[in-house]
PDB file of C-alpha atoms in Angstrom:
ATOM      1  CA  MET A 156      75.758  -0.636  -0.833  1.00  0.00           C
ATOM      2  CA  THR A 157      74.633   2.938  -0.176  1.00  0.00           C
ATOM      3  CA  GLU A 158      71.073   1.768   0.381  1.00  0.00           C
ATOM      4  CA  ILE A 159      72.147  -0.900   2.885  1.00  0.00           C
ATOM      5  CA  GLN A 160      74.477   1.426   4.765  1.00  0.00           C
ATOM      6  CA  ALA A 161      71.735   4.038   5.008  1.00  0.00           C
ATOM      7  CA  HIS A 162      69.393   1.447   6.484  1.00  0.00           C
ATOM      8  CA  LEU A 163      72.022   0.343   8.999  1.00  0.00           C
ATOM      9  CA  PHE A 164      72.637   3.903  10.158  1.00  0.00           C
ATOM     10  CA  ALA A 165      68.881   4.411  10.487  1.00  0.00           C
ATOM     11  CA  MET A 166      68.935   1.628  13.116  1.00  0.00           C
ATOM     12  CA  GLN A 167      71.907   3.084  14.987  1.00  0.00           C
ATOM     13  CA  ASP A 168      71.892   3.069  18.797  1.00  0.00           C
ATOM     14  CA  GLU A 169      74.815   5.131  20.126  1.00  0.00           C
ATOM     15  CA  GLY A 170      74.589   3.655  23.618  1.00  0.00           C
ATOM     16  CA  TYR A 171      74.702   0.139  22.254  1.00  0.00           C
ATOM     17  CA  ARG A 172      77.615   1.118  20.012  1.00  0.00           C
ATOM     18  CA  THR A 173      79.643   2.161  23.061  1.00  0.00           C
ATOM     19  CA  PHE A 174      78.787  -1.112  24.780  1.00  0.00           C
ATOM     20  CA  GLN A 175      79.760  -3.174  21.721  1.00  0.00           C
ATOM     21  CA  CYS A 176      83.096  -1.449  21.291  1.00  0.00           C
ATOM     22  CA  ARG A 177      84.105  -2.364  24.854  1.00  0.00           C
ATOM     23  CA  LEU A 178      83.501  -6.038  24.068  1.00  0.00           C
ATOM     24  CA  MET A 179      85.515  -6.020  20.841  1.00  0.00           C
ATOM     25  CA  PRO A 180      88.965  -4.531  21.482  1.00  0.00           C
ATOM     26  CA  THR A 181      90.290  -5.785  18.128  1.00  0.00           C
ATOM     27  CA  VAL A 182      87.652  -3.914  16.117  1.00  0.00           C
ATOM     28  CA  ASP A 183      88.225  -0.290  15.104  1.00  0.00           C
ATOM     29  CA  ALA A 184      85.479   1.735  16.810  1.00  0.00           C
ATOM     30  CA  GLU A 185      85.142   3.853  13.663  1.00  0.00           C
ATOM     31  CA  THR A 186      83.786   0.794  11.846  1.00  0.00           C
ATOM     32  CA  VAL A 187      81.050   0.080  14.419  1.00  0.00           C
ATOM     33  CA  ILE A 188      77.635   1.647  13.737  1.00  0.00           C
ATOM     34  CA  GLY A 189      75.781   0.266  16.753  1.00  0.00           C
ATOM     35  CA  VAL A 190      72.872  -1.902  15.572  1.00  0.00           C
ATOM     36  CA  ARG A 191      71.280  -4.429  17.900  1.00  0.00           C
ATOM     37  CA  THR A 192      71.522  -8.015  16.727  1.00  0.00           C
ATOM     38  CA  PRO A 193      67.754  -8.787  16.667  1.00  0.00           C
ATOM     39  CA  GLN A 194      67.186  -5.794  14.390  1.00  0.00           C
ATOM     40  CA  LEU A 195      70.037  -6.863  12.132  1.00  0.00           C
ATOM     41  CA  ARG A 196      68.725 -10.427  11.881  1.00  0.00           C
ATOM     42  CA  LYS A 197      65.248  -9.126  11.069  1.00  0.00           C
ATOM     43  CA  TYR A 198      66.679  -6.868   8.364  1.00  0.00           C
ATOM     44  CA  ALA A 199      68.627  -9.811   6.902  1.00  0.00           C
ATOM     45  CA  LYS A 200      65.402 -11.784   6.558  1.00  0.00           C
ATOM     46  CA  THR A 201      63.686  -8.913   4.749  1.00  0.00           C
ATOM     47  CA  ILE A 202      66.395  -8.619   2.075  1.00  0.00           C
ATOM     48  CA  ALA A 203      67.510 -12.268   1.867  1.00  0.00           C
ATOM     49  CA  ASN A 204      65.754 -12.902  -1.451  1.00  0.00           C
ATOM     50  CA  SER A 205      65.941  -9.394  -2.862  1.00  0.00           C
ATOM     51  CA  SER A 206      68.024  -7.987  -5.697  1.00  0.00           C
ATOM     52  CA  VAL A 207      70.519  -6.369  -3.296  1.00  0.00           C
ATOM     53  CA  THR A 208      71.643  -9.618  -1.656  1.00  0.00           C
ATOM     54  CA  LYS A 209      73.936 -11.042  -4.334  1.00  0.00           C
ATOM     55  CA  PRO A 210      75.903  -7.823  -5.008  1.00  0.00           C
ATOM     56  CA  PHE A 211      76.203  -7.228  -1.249  1.00  0.00           C
ATOM     57  CA  LEU A 212      77.629 -10.718  -0.654  1.00  0.00           C
ATOM     58  CA  GLN A 213      80.125 -10.107  -3.459  1.00  0.00           C
ATOM     59  CA  ALA A 214      81.211  -6.703  -2.103  1.00  0.00           C
ATOM     60  CA  LEU A 215      84.062  -7.900   0.115  1.00  0.00           C
ATOM     61  CA  PRO A 216      85.700  -6.615   2.187  1.00  0.00           C
ATOM     62  CA  HIS A 217      82.972  -4.641   3.925  1.00  0.00           C
ATOM     63  CA  ARG A 218      83.650  -1.352   5.652  1.00  0.00           C
ATOM     64  CA  TYR A 219      81.487  -1.706   8.757  1.00  0.00           C
ATOM     65  CA  TYR A 220      81.251  -4.333  11.498  1.00  0.00           C
ATOM     66  CA  GLU A 221      77.476  -4.484  11.027  1.00  0.00           C
ATOM     67  CA  GLU A 222      77.918  -5.145   7.327  1.00  0.00           C
ATOM     68  CA  ASN A 223      79.967  -8.207   8.236  1.00  0.00           C
ATOM     69  CA  ASN A 224      77.281  -9.355  10.659  1.00  0.00           C
ATOM     70  CA  LEU A 225      74.587  -8.744   8.056  1.00  0.00           C
ATOM     71  CA  HIS A 226      76.646 -10.832   5.650  1.00  0.00           C
ATOM     72  CA  ALA A 227      76.787 -13.619   8.254  1.00  0.00           C
ATOM     73  CA  PHE A 228      73.031 -13.495   8.831  1.00  0.00           C
ATOM     74  CA  LEU A 229      72.348 -13.578   5.085  1.00  0.00           C
ATOM     75  CA  ILE A 230      74.444 -16.747   4.854  1.00  0.00           C
ATOM     76  CA  GLU A 231      72.225 -18.205   7.587  1.00  0.00           C
ATOM     77  CA  GLU A 232      69.269 -17.759   5.236  1.00  0.00           C
ATOM     78  CA  ILE A 233      70.796 -20.017   2.557  1.00  0.00           C
ATOM     79  CA  LYS A 234      68.840 -23.276   2.319  1.00  0.00           C
ATOM     80  CA  GLU A 235      71.250 -25.429   0.278  1.00  0.00           C
ATOM     81  CA  PHE A 236      74.291 -27.002   1.958  1.00  0.00           C
ATOM     82  CA  ASP A 237      76.815 -26.664  -0.888  1.00  0.00           C
ATOM     83  CA  THR A 238      75.786 -23.070  -1.578  1.00  0.00           C
ATOM     84  CA  CYS A 239      76.095 -22.240   2.112  1.00  0.00           C
ATOM     85  CA  VAL A 240      79.578 -23.775   2.375  1.00  0.00           C
ATOM     86  CA  GLU A 241      80.684 -21.897  -0.745  1.00  0.00           C
ATOM     87  CA  ALA A 242      79.443 -18.630   0.762  1.00  0.00           C
ATOM     88  CA  LEU A 243      81.229 -19.398   4.037  1.00  0.00           C
ATOM     89  CA  ASN A 244      84.492 -20.215   2.271  1.00  0.00           C
ATOM     90  CA  THR A 245      84.297 -16.842   0.534  1.00  0.00           C
ATOM     91  CA  PHE A 246      83.402 -14.898   3.669  1.00  0.00           C
ATOM     92  CA  LEU A 247      85.397 -16.499   6.507  1.00  0.00           C
ATOM     93  CA  PRO A 248      88.819 -15.093   5.469  1.00  0.00           C
ATOM     94  CA  TYR A 249      87.334 -11.598   5.916  1.00  0.00           C
ATOM     95  CA  VAL A 250      85.938 -12.212   9.421  1.00  0.00           C
ATOM     96  CA  ASP A 251      88.087 -10.186  11.806  1.00  0.00           C
ATOM     97  CA  ASN A 252      86.485 -10.554  15.239  1.00  0.00           C
ATOM     98  CA  TRP A 253      85.042 -13.139  17.606  1.00  0.00           C
ATOM     99  CA  ALA A 254      81.546 -11.630  17.690  1.00  0.00           C
ATOM    100  CA  THR A 255      80.881 -11.973  13.959  1.00  0.00           C
ATOM    101  CA  CYS A 256      82.380 -15.467  13.992  1.00  0.00           C
ATOM    102  CA  ASP A 257      80.384 -16.735  16.959  1.00  0.00           C
ATOM    103  CA  SER A 258      77.040 -15.219  15.971  1.00  0.00           C
ATOM    104  CA  MET A 259      76.977 -17.076  12.645  1.00  0.00           C
ATOM    105  CA  ASN A 260      75.154 -20.419  12.814  1.00  0.00           C
ATOM    106  CA  PRO A 261      73.577 -21.586   9.536  1.00  0.00           C
ATOM    107  CA  LYS A 262      71.016 -24.247  10.454  1.00  0.00           C
ATOM    108  CA  ILE A 263      71.422 -26.038   7.123  1.00  0.00           C
ATOM    109  CA  LEU A 264      74.875 -27.229   8.231  1.00  0.00           C
ATOM    110  CA  GLY A 265      73.408 -29.334  11.018  1.00  0.00           C
ATOM    111  CA  LYS A 266      71.257 -31.216   8.497  1.00  0.00           C
ATOM    112  CA  HIS A 267      74.318 -32.475   6.600  1.00  0.00           C
ATOM    113  CA  LYS A 268      76.652 -33.612   9.378  1.00  0.00           C
ATOM    114  CA  PRO A 269      78.658 -36.245   7.453  1.00  0.00           C
ATOM    115  CA  GLU A 270      79.464 -33.735   4.707  1.00  0.00           C
ATOM    116  CA  LEU A 271      80.075 -31.009   7.271  1.00  0.00           C
ATOM    117  CA  LEU A 272      82.823 -32.987   9.017  1.00  0.00           C
ATOM    118  CA  ALA A 273      84.983 -32.920   5.888  1.00  0.00           C
ATOM    119  CA  VAL A 274      84.472 -29.164   5.566  1.00  0.00           C
ATOM    120  CA  ILE A 275      85.361 -28.608   9.229  1.00  0.00           C
ATOM    121  CA  GLU A 276      88.555 -30.611   8.705  1.00  0.00           C
ATOM    122  CA  ASN A 277      89.624 -28.095   6.065  1.00  0.00           C
ATOM    123  CA  TRP A 278      88.704 -25.130   8.244  1.00  0.00           C
ATOM    124  CA  LEU A 279      90.737 -26.439  11.185  1.00  0.00           C
ATOM    125  CA  SER A 280      93.850 -26.417   8.992  1.00  0.00           C
ATOM    126  CA  SER A 281      93.269 -22.866   7.734  1.00  0.00           C
ATOM    127  CA  PRO A 282      95.826 -20.109   8.438  1.00  0.00           C
ATOM    128  CA  ASP A 283      92.950 -17.712   9.202  1.00  0.00           C
ATOM    129  CA  THR A 284      92.162 -17.223  12.886  1.00  0.00           C
ATOM    130  CA  TYR A 285      88.400 -16.984  12.623  1.00  0.00           C
ATOM    131  CA  THR A 286      88.071 -19.769  10.067  1.00  0.00           C
ATOM    132  CA  VAL A 287      89.724 -22.097  12.596  1.00  0.00           C
ATOM    133  CA  ARG A 288      87.615 -20.698  15.433  1.00  0.00           C
ATOM    134  CA  PHE A 289      84.450 -21.211  13.385  1.00  0.00           C
ATOM    135  CA  GLY A 290      85.392 -24.827  12.669  1.00  0.00           C
ATOM    136  CA  ILE A 291      85.871 -25.545  16.380  1.00  0.00           C
ATOM    137  CA  LYS A 292      82.599 -23.782  17.153  1.00  0.00           C
ATOM    138  CA  LEU A 293      80.753 -26.077  14.736  1.00  0.00           C
ATOM    139  CA  LEU A 294      82.272 -29.180  16.336  1.00  0.00           C
ATOM    140  CA  MET A 295      81.028 -27.837  19.663  1.00  0.00           C
ATOM    141  CA  THR A 296      77.570 -26.990  18.292  1.00  0.00           C
ATOM    142  CA  TRP A 297      76.809 -30.112  16.269  1.00  0.00           C
ATOM    143  CA  PHE A 298      79.080 -32.923  17.470  1.00  0.00           C
ATOM    144  CA  LEU A 299      79.012 -33.098  21.266  1.00  0.00           C
ATOM    145  CA  ASP A 300      75.654 -34.817  21.629  1.00  0.00           C
ATOM    146  CA  ALA A 301      74.228 -37.834  19.767  1.00  0.00           C
ATOM    147  CA  ASP A 302      76.784 -37.526  16.954  1.00  0.00           C
ATOM    148  CA  PHE A 303      79.804 -37.348  19.277  1.00  0.00           C
ATOM    149  CA  LEU A 304      82.897 -39.469  18.720  1.00  0.00           C
ATOM    150  CA  PRO A 305      85.997 -39.307  20.978  1.00  0.00           C
ATOM    151  CA  GLU A 306      88.170 -38.621  17.945  1.00  0.00           C
ATOM    152  CA  TYR A 307      86.625 -35.160  17.660  1.00  0.00           C
ATOM    153  CA  LEU A 308      88.284 -34.208  20.939  1.00  0.00           C
ATOM    154  CA  GLN A 309      91.639 -35.096  19.430  1.00  0.00           C
ATOM    155  CA  LYS A 310      90.937 -32.990  16.341  1.00  0.00           C
ATOM    156  CA  VAL A 311      90.469 -29.917  18.522  1.00  0.00           C
ATOM    157  CA  ALA A 312      93.386 -30.752  20.821  1.00  0.00           C
ATOM    158  CA  ALA A 313      95.617 -30.998  17.751  1.00  0.00           C
ATOM    159  CA  VAL A 314      94.909 -27.396  16.703  1.00  0.00           C
ATOM    160  CA  ASN A 315      98.208 -25.653  17.363  1.00  0.00           C
ATOM    161  CA  PHE A 316      97.744 -21.874  17.331  1.00  0.00           C
ATOM    162  CA  GLU A 317      99.030 -19.304  19.801  1.00  0.00           C
ATOM    163  CA  GLU A 318      96.310 -16.874  18.700  1.00  0.00           C
ATOM    164  CA  TYR A 319      94.295 -15.829  21.772  1.00  0.00           C
ATOM    165  CA  TYR A 320      90.862 -16.147  20.159  1.00  0.00           C
ATOM    166  CA  ILE A 321      91.601 -19.674  18.987  1.00  0.00           C
ATOM    167  CA  LYS A 322      92.915 -20.744  22.396  1.00  0.00           C
ATOM    168  CA  MET A 323      89.810 -19.306  24.019  1.00  0.00           C
ATOM    169  CA  MET A 324      87.572 -21.284  21.655  1.00  0.00           C
ATOM    170  CA  ILE A 325      89.509 -24.502  22.342  1.00  0.00           C
ATOM    171  CA  SER A 326      89.039 -23.904  26.078  1.00  0.00           C
ATOM    172  CA  TRP A 327      85.333 -23.235  25.578  1.00  0.00           C
ATOM    173  CA  TYR A 328      85.057 -26.398  23.490  1.00  0.00           C
ATOM    174  CA  PHE A 329      86.668 -28.605  26.146  1.00  0.00           C
ATOM    175  CA  ALA A 330      84.661 -27.017  28.967  1.00  0.00           C
ATOM    176  CA  THR A 331      81.476 -27.747  27.024  1.00  0.00           C
ATOM    177  CA  ALA A 332      82.735 -31.254  26.252  1.00  0.00           C
ATOM    178  CA  LEU A 333      83.207 -31.854  29.978  1.00  0.00           C
ATOM    179  CA  ALA A 334      79.582 -30.892  30.518  1.00  0.00           C
ATOM    180  CA  LYS A 335      78.294 -33.152  27.743  1.00  0.00           C
ATOM    181  CA  GLN A 336      80.859 -35.953  27.445  1.00  0.00           C
ATOM    182  CA  TYR A 337      82.568 -35.921  30.844  1.00  0.00           C
ATOM    183  CA  LYS A 338      84.143 -39.410  30.851  1.00  0.00           C
ATOM    184  CA  ALA A 339      85.581 -39.106  27.352  1.00  0.00           C
ATOM    185  CA  THR A 340      86.936 -35.600  27.972  1.00  0.00           C
ATOM    186  CA  LEU A 341      88.361 -35.937  31.476  1.00  0.00           C
ATOM    187  CA  PRO A 342      91.594 -37.722  30.406  1.00  0.00           C
ATOM    188  CA  TYR A 343      92.618 -34.594  28.498  1.00  0.00           C
ATOM    189  CA  LEU A 344      92.794 -32.814  31.856  1.00  0.00           C
ATOM    190  CA  LYS A 345      94.047 -35.706  33.999  1.00  0.00           C
ATOM    191  CA  GLU A 346      96.864 -36.503  31.575  1.00  0.00           C
ATOM    192  CA  HIS A 347      97.645 -32.866  30.725  1.00  0.00           C
ATOM    193  CA  ARG A 348      97.170 -33.348  26.980  1.00  0.00           C
ATOM    194  CA  LEU A 349      96.396 -29.641  26.509  1.00  0.00           C
ATOM    195  CA  SER A 350      98.767 -26.704  26.752  1.00  0.00           C
ATOM    196  CA  PRO A 351      99.047 -25.225  30.284  1.00  0.00           C
ATOM    197  CA  TRP A 352      97.094 -22.080  29.342  1.00  0.00           C
ATOM    198  CA  ILE A 353      94.246 -23.990  27.677  1.00  0.00           C
ATOM    199  CA  HIS A 354      94.251 -26.552  30.496  1.00  0.00           C
ATOM    200  CA  ALA A 355      93.786 -23.833  33.117  1.00  0.00           C
ATOM    201  CA  LYS A 356      91.219 -21.881  31.111  1.00  0.00           C
ATOM    202  CA  THR A 357      89.199 -25.048  30.434  1.00  0.00           C
ATOM    203  CA  ILE A 358      88.995 -25.813  34.146  1.00  0.00           C
ATOM    204  CA  GLN A 359      88.041 -22.207  34.895  1.00  0.00           C
ATOM    205  CA  LYS A 360      85.227 -22.255  32.339  1.00  0.00           C
ATOM    206  CA  ALA A 361      84.038 -25.707  33.410  1.00  0.00           C
ATOM    207  CA  THR A 362      83.875 -24.772  37.088  1.00  0.00           C
ATOM    208  CA  GLU A 363      81.847 -21.678  36.178  1.00  0.00           C
ATOM    209  CA  SER A 364      79.309 -23.824  34.290  1.00  0.00           C
ATOM    210  CA  TYR A 365      75.941 -24.750  35.790  1.00  0.00           C
ATOM    211  CA  ARG A 366      75.954 -28.004  33.787  1.00  0.00           C
ATOM    212  CA  LEU A 367      78.571 -29.789  35.890  1.00  0.00           C
ATOM    213  CA  THR A 368      77.926 -31.159  39.369  1.00  0.00           C
ATOM    214  CA  LYS A 369      79.505 -29.750  42.498  1.00  0.00           C
ATOM    215  CA  GLU A 370      81.547 -32.932  42.858  1.00  0.00           C
ATOM    216  CA  GLN A 371      82.830 -32.705  39.288  1.00  0.00           C
ATOM    217  CA  LYS A 372      83.868 -29.095  39.782  1.00  0.00           C
ATOM    218  CA  LEU A 373      85.684 -29.867  43.024  1.00  0.00           C
ATOM    219  CA  TYR A 374      87.600 -32.655  41.314  1.00  0.00           C
ATOM    220  CA  LEU A 375      88.501 -30.493  38.321  1.00  0.00           C
ATOM    221  CA  LYS A 376      89.954 -27.892  40.667  1.00  0.00           C
ATOM    222  CA  THR A 377      92.405 -30.516  41.977  1.00  0.00           C
ATOM    223  CA  LEU A 378      93.790 -30.809  38.465  1.00  0.00           C
TER     224      LEU A 378
END
């Protein structure tokens, strides 16, 4: 752990640290070192198969924000689906901010979509904010294109949390769904199936998107 922390501090950028802290009001500034994401991803690749990886992944909770991100990027390097899911199940309860949650995208998950759906189902029912947010993010990442089914919209709409960072992810999901699956998603706005806050935020995000037409945006604003 000392070796990894020393390496992280060697990559510190104070200006970037200040910038990061402004974006993450829920994260204690004392836990932010200030390492740029490309550098952190590169470092993760260099140690992914080394002797320090296993003890680092077991050393939860971590002290620093960058240690959590490094943990996330090391999980991305896992090449086996079951091993990756096991690592995620161990790590997700310790994720405490939107940035760590949203930056984590193991590619192996997208190669096992049928199995992944069952895992997402469990994550959506978790009591942990960022486990739920991560589950919604994966539905948005992997299941709004060729593998889309209308029932996935209902799964997200059924998530009932007043937590701000979950409501924001639900809004982002439905705004993206409007861009990719407009006809299937529109009834959720027309029939007011979402909470008023999520309804309004979804329309705001959708009308800010370059992926919807001018006519679609004008209509959404009437809702």
